[in-house]
Short mmCIF file of C-alpha atoms and ligand atoms in Angstrom, two decimals:
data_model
loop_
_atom_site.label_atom_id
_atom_site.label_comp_id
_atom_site.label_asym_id
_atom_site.label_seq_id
_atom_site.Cartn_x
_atom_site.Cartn_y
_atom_site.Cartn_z
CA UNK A 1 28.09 -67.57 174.47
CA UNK A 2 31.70 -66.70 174.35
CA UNK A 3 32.17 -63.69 176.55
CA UNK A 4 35.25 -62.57 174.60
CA UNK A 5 33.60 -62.81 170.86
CA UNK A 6 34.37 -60.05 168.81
CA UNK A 7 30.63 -60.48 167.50
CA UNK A 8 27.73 -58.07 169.29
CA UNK A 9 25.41 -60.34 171.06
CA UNK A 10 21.69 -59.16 171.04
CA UNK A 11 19.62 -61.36 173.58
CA UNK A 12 15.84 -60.64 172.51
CA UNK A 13 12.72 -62.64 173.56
CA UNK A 14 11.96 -65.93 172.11
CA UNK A 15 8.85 -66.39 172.08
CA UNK A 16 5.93 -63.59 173.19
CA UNK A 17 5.25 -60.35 173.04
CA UNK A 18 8.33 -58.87 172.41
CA UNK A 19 9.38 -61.00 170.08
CA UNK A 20 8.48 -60.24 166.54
CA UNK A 21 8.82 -56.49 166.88
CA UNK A 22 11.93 -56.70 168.49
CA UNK A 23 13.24 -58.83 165.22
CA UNK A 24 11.53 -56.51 162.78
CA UNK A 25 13.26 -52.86 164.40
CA UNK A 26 16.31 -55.25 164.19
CA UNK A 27 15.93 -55.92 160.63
CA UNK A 28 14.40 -52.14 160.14
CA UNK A 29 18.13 -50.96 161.65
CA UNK A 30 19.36 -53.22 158.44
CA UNK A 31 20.26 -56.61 160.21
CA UNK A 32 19.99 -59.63 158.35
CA UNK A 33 18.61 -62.78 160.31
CA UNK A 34 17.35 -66.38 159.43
CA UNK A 35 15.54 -67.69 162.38
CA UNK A 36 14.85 -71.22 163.32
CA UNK A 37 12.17 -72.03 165.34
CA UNK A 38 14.16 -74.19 167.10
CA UNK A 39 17.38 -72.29 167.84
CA UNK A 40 18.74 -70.01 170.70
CA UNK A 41 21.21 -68.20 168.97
CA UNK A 42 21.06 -66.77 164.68
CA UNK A 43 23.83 -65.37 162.95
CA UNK A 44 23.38 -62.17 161.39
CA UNK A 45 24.09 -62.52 157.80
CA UNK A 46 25.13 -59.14 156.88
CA UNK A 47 26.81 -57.94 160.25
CA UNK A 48 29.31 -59.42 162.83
CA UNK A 49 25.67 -59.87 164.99
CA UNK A 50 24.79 -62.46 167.03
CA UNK A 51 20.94 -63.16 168.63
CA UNK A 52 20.33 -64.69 171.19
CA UNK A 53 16.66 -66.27 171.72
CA UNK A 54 15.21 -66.53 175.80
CA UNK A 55 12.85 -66.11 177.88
CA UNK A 56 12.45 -62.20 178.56
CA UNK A 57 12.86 -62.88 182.16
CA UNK A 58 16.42 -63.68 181.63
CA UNK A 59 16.79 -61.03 179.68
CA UNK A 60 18.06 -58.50 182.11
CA UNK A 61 20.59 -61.01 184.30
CA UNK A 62 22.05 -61.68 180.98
CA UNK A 63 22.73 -58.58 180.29
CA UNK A 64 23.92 -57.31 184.13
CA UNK A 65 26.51 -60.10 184.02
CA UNK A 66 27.79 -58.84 180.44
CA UNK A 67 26.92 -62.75 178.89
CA UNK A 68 25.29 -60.87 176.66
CA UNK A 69 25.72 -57.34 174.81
CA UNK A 70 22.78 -55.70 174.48
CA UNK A 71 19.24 -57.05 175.45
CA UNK A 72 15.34 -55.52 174.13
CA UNK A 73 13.03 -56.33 177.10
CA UNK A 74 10.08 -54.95 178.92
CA UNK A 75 10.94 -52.10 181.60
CA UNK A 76 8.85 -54.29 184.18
CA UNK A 77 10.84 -57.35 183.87
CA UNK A 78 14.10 -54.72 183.90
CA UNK A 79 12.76 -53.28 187.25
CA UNK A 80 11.88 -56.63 188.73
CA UNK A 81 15.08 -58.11 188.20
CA UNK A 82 16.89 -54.98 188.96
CA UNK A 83 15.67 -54.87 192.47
CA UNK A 84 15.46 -58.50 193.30
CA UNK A 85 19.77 -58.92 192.00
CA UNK A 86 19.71 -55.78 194.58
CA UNK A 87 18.37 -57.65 197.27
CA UNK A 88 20.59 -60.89 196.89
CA UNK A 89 23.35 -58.70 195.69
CA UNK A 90 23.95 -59.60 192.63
CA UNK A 91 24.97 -57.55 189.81
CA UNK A 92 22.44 -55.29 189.00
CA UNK A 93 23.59 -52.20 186.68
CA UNK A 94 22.78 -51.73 183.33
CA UNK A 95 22.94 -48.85 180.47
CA UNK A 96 19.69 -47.95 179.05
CA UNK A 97 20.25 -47.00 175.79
CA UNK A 98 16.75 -46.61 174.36
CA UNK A 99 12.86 -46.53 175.15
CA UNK A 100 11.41 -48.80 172.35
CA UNK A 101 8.10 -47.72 171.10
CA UNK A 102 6.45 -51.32 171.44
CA UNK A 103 5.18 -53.58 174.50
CA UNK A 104 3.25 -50.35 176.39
CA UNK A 105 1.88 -51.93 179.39
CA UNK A 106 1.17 -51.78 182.87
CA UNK A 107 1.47 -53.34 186.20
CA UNK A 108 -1.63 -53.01 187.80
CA UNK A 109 -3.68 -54.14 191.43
CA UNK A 110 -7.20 -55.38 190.54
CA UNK A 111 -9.17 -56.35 193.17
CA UNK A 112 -12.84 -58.66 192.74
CA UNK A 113 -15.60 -56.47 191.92
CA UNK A 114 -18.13 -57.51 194.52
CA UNK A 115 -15.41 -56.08 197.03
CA UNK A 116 -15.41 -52.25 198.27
CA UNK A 117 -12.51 -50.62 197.69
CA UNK A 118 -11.81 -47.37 199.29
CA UNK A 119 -7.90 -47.20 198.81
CA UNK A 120 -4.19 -48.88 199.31
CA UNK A 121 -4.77 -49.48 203.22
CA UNK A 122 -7.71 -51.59 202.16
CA UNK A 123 -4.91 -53.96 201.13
CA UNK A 124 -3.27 -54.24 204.59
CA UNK A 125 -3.04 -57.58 205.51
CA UNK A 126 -4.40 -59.62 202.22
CA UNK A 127 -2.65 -61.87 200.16
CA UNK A 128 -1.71 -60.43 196.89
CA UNK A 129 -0.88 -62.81 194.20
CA UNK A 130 1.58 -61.65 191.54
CA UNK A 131 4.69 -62.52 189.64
CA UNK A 132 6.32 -59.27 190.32
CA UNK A 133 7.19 -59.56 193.93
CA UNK A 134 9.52 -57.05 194.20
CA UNK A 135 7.45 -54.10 192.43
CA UNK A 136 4.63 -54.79 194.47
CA UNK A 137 6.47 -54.81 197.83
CA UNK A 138 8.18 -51.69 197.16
CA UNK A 139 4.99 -49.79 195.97
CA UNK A 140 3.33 -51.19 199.27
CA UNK A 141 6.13 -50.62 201.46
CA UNK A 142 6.02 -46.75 200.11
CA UNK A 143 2.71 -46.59 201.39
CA UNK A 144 3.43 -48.22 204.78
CA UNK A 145 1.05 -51.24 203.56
CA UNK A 146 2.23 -54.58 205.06
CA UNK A 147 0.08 -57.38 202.32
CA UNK A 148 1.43 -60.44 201.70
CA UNK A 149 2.24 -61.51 198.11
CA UNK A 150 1.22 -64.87 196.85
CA UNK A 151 4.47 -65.83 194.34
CA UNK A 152 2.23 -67.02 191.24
CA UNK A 153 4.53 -67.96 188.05
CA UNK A 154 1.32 -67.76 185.98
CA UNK A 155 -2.57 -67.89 186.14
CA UNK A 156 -2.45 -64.88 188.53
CA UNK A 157 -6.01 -63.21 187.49
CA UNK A 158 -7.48 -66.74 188.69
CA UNK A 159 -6.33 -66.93 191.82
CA UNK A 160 -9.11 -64.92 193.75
CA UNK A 161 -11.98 -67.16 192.21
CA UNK A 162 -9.83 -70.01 193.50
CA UNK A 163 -9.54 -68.59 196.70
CA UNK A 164 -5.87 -68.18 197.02
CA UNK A 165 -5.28 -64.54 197.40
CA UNK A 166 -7.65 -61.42 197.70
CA UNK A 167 -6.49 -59.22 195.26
CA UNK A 168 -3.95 -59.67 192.00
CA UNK A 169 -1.14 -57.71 190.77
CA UNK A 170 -0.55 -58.14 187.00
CA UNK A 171 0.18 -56.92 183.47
CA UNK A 172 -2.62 -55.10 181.78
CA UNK A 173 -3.14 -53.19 178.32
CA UNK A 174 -6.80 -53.43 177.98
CA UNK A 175 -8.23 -54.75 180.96
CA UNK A 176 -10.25 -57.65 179.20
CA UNK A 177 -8.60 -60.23 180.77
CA UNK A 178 -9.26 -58.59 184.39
CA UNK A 179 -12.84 -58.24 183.50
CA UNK A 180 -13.16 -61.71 182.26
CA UNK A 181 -11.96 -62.48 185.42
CA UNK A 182 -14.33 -60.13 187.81
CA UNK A 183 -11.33 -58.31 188.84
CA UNK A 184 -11.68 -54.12 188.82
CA UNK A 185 -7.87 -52.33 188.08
CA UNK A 186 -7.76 -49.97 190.87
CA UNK A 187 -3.82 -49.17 191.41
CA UNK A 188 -1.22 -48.30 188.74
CA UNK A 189 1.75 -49.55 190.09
CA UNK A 190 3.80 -49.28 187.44
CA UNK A 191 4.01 -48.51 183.13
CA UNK A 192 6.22 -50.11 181.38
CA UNK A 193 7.53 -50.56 177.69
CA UNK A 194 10.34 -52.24 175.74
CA UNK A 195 13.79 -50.91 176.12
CA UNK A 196 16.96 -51.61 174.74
CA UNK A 197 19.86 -52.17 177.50
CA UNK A 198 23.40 -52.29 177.35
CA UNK A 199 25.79 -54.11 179.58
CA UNK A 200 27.85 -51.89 182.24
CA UNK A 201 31.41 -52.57 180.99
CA UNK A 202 32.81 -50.45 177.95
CA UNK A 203 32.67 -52.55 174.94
CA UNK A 204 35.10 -53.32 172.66
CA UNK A 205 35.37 -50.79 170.03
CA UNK A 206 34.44 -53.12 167.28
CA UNK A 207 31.20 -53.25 168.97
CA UNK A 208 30.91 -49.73 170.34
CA UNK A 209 31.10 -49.13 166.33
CA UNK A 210 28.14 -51.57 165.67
CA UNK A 211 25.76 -49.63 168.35
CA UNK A 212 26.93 -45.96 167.50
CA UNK A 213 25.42 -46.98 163.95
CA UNK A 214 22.31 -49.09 165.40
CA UNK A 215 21.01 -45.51 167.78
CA UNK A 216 20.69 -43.69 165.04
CA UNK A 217 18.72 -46.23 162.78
CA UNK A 218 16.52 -46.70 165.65
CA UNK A 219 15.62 -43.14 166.37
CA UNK A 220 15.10 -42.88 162.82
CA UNK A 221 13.05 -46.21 161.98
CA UNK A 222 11.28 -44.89 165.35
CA UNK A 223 10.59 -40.77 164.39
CA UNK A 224 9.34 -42.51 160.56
CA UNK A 225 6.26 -44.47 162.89
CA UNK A 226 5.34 -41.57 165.11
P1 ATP B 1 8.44 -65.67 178.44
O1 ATP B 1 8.08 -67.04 178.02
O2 ATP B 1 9.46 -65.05 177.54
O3 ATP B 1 8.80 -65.57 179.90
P2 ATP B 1 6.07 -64.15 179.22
O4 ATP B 1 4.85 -64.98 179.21
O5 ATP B 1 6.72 -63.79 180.50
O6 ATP B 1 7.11 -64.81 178.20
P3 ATP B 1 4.78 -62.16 177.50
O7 ATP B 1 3.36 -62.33 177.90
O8 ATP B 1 5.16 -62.56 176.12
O9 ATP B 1 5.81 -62.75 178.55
O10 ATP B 1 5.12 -60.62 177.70
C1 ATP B 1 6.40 -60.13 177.52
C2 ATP B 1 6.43 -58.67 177.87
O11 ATP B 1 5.58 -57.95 176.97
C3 ATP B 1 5.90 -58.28 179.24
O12 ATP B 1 6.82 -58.47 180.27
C4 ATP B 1 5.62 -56.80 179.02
O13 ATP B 1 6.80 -56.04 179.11
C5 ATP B 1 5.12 -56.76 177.59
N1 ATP B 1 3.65 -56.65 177.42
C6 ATP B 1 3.06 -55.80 176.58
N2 ATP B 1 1.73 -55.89 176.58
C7 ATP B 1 1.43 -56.80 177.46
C8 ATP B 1 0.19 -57.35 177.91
N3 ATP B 1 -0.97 -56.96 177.44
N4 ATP B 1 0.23 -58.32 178.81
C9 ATP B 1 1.40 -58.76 179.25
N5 ATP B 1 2.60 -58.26 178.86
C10 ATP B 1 2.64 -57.30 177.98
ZN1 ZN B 2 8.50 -63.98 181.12
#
């Protein structure tokens, strides 16, 4: 990505949840894309746009080093980067521009159903196994609850059955994979949902120009699905 293009770089996620509704409010807002499977970045056809295809994790980094423009991602994964780049002091500020009315979810602490559960200090001391580290050790530490978290990259509703942590903290919107898992939700730790970020530094005013015509189209292709 060349930092000093003159084209507004979008960095969306490739493949997932976010993905196809973050290209269709795109295209709502009047974008033109041609997507290959295959490729990171597409060329708008109708604007000086660029998009820019990873993994939503990235997403936020990408955007708090200004590589990229403007990023759509989960609030989660925007929280979780925000405070781990804290911690290792890295750059961590972004503008948020928008809350996008797609990817509602939430971060969640189930525990097995066979245990008792009579609050947050029940979790003092047990391995937790998530992929959001620093969420859950900031709720716990809140709450003066020393558990230890189990790093997980995926598979995190198994690991109790496989006996590698007591308890889970992970993404739910239904709860069906918990309870195909024998895992009860019992802390809300976090809700998240897509939202379109901005990098810190002003933008050139070629691109300013681009976004002060894209908030608009998104409040209105927004307001038309309420
Ligand atoms: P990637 O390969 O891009 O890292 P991923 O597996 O981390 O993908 P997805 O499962 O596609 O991510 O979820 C992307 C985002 O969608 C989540 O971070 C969250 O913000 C949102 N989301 C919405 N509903 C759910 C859900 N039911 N479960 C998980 N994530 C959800
Ligand atoms: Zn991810």
């Amino acid at each position: 990505v060349d930092k000093n293009s003159q084209r507004l770089t979008i960095a969306i996620q490739k493949s997932g949840r976010l993905s196809k509704e973050s290209i269709s409010l795109l295209q709502a807002c009047g974008f033109k894309f041609s997507l290959h499977e295959a490729r990171l970045l597409a060329h708008s056809s109708n604007q000086p746009v660029d998009l820019l295809r990873v993994r939503d994790d990235d997403i936020p980094g990408l955007v708090m080093d200004g590589v990229v423009d403007l990023g759509l991602v989960g609030e989660n994964v925007l929280e979780e980067v925000r405070l781990e780049r804290k911690a290792t002091q890295l750059a961590c500020e972004v503008q948020r521009l928008r809350a996008l009315d797609f990817g509602q979810c939430r971060l969640s602490i189930a525990v097995p159903k066979e245990e008792a559960y009579n609050g947050i200090q029940d979790l003092d001391g047990k391995r937790i196994a998530t992929t959001y580290p620093y969420l859950l050790q900031n709720y716990l530490q809140q709450r003066g609850v020393a558990a230890n978290n189990a790093i997980l990259t995926g598979s995190v509703e198994v690991a109790p059955r496989a006996g590698l942590a007591d308890a889970v903290c992970d993404l739910v919107s239904t709860g069906a994979t918990l309870e195909a898992n024998g895992l009860v939700e019992k802390e809300v730790i976090f809700r998240s949902q897509a939202q379109l970020i901005q990098r810190p530094e002003p933008l050139s005013a070629a691109k300013q120009a681009i976004i002060d015509q894209l908030l608009p189209r998104i409040d209105g292709v927004q307001m038309a699905r309420e």
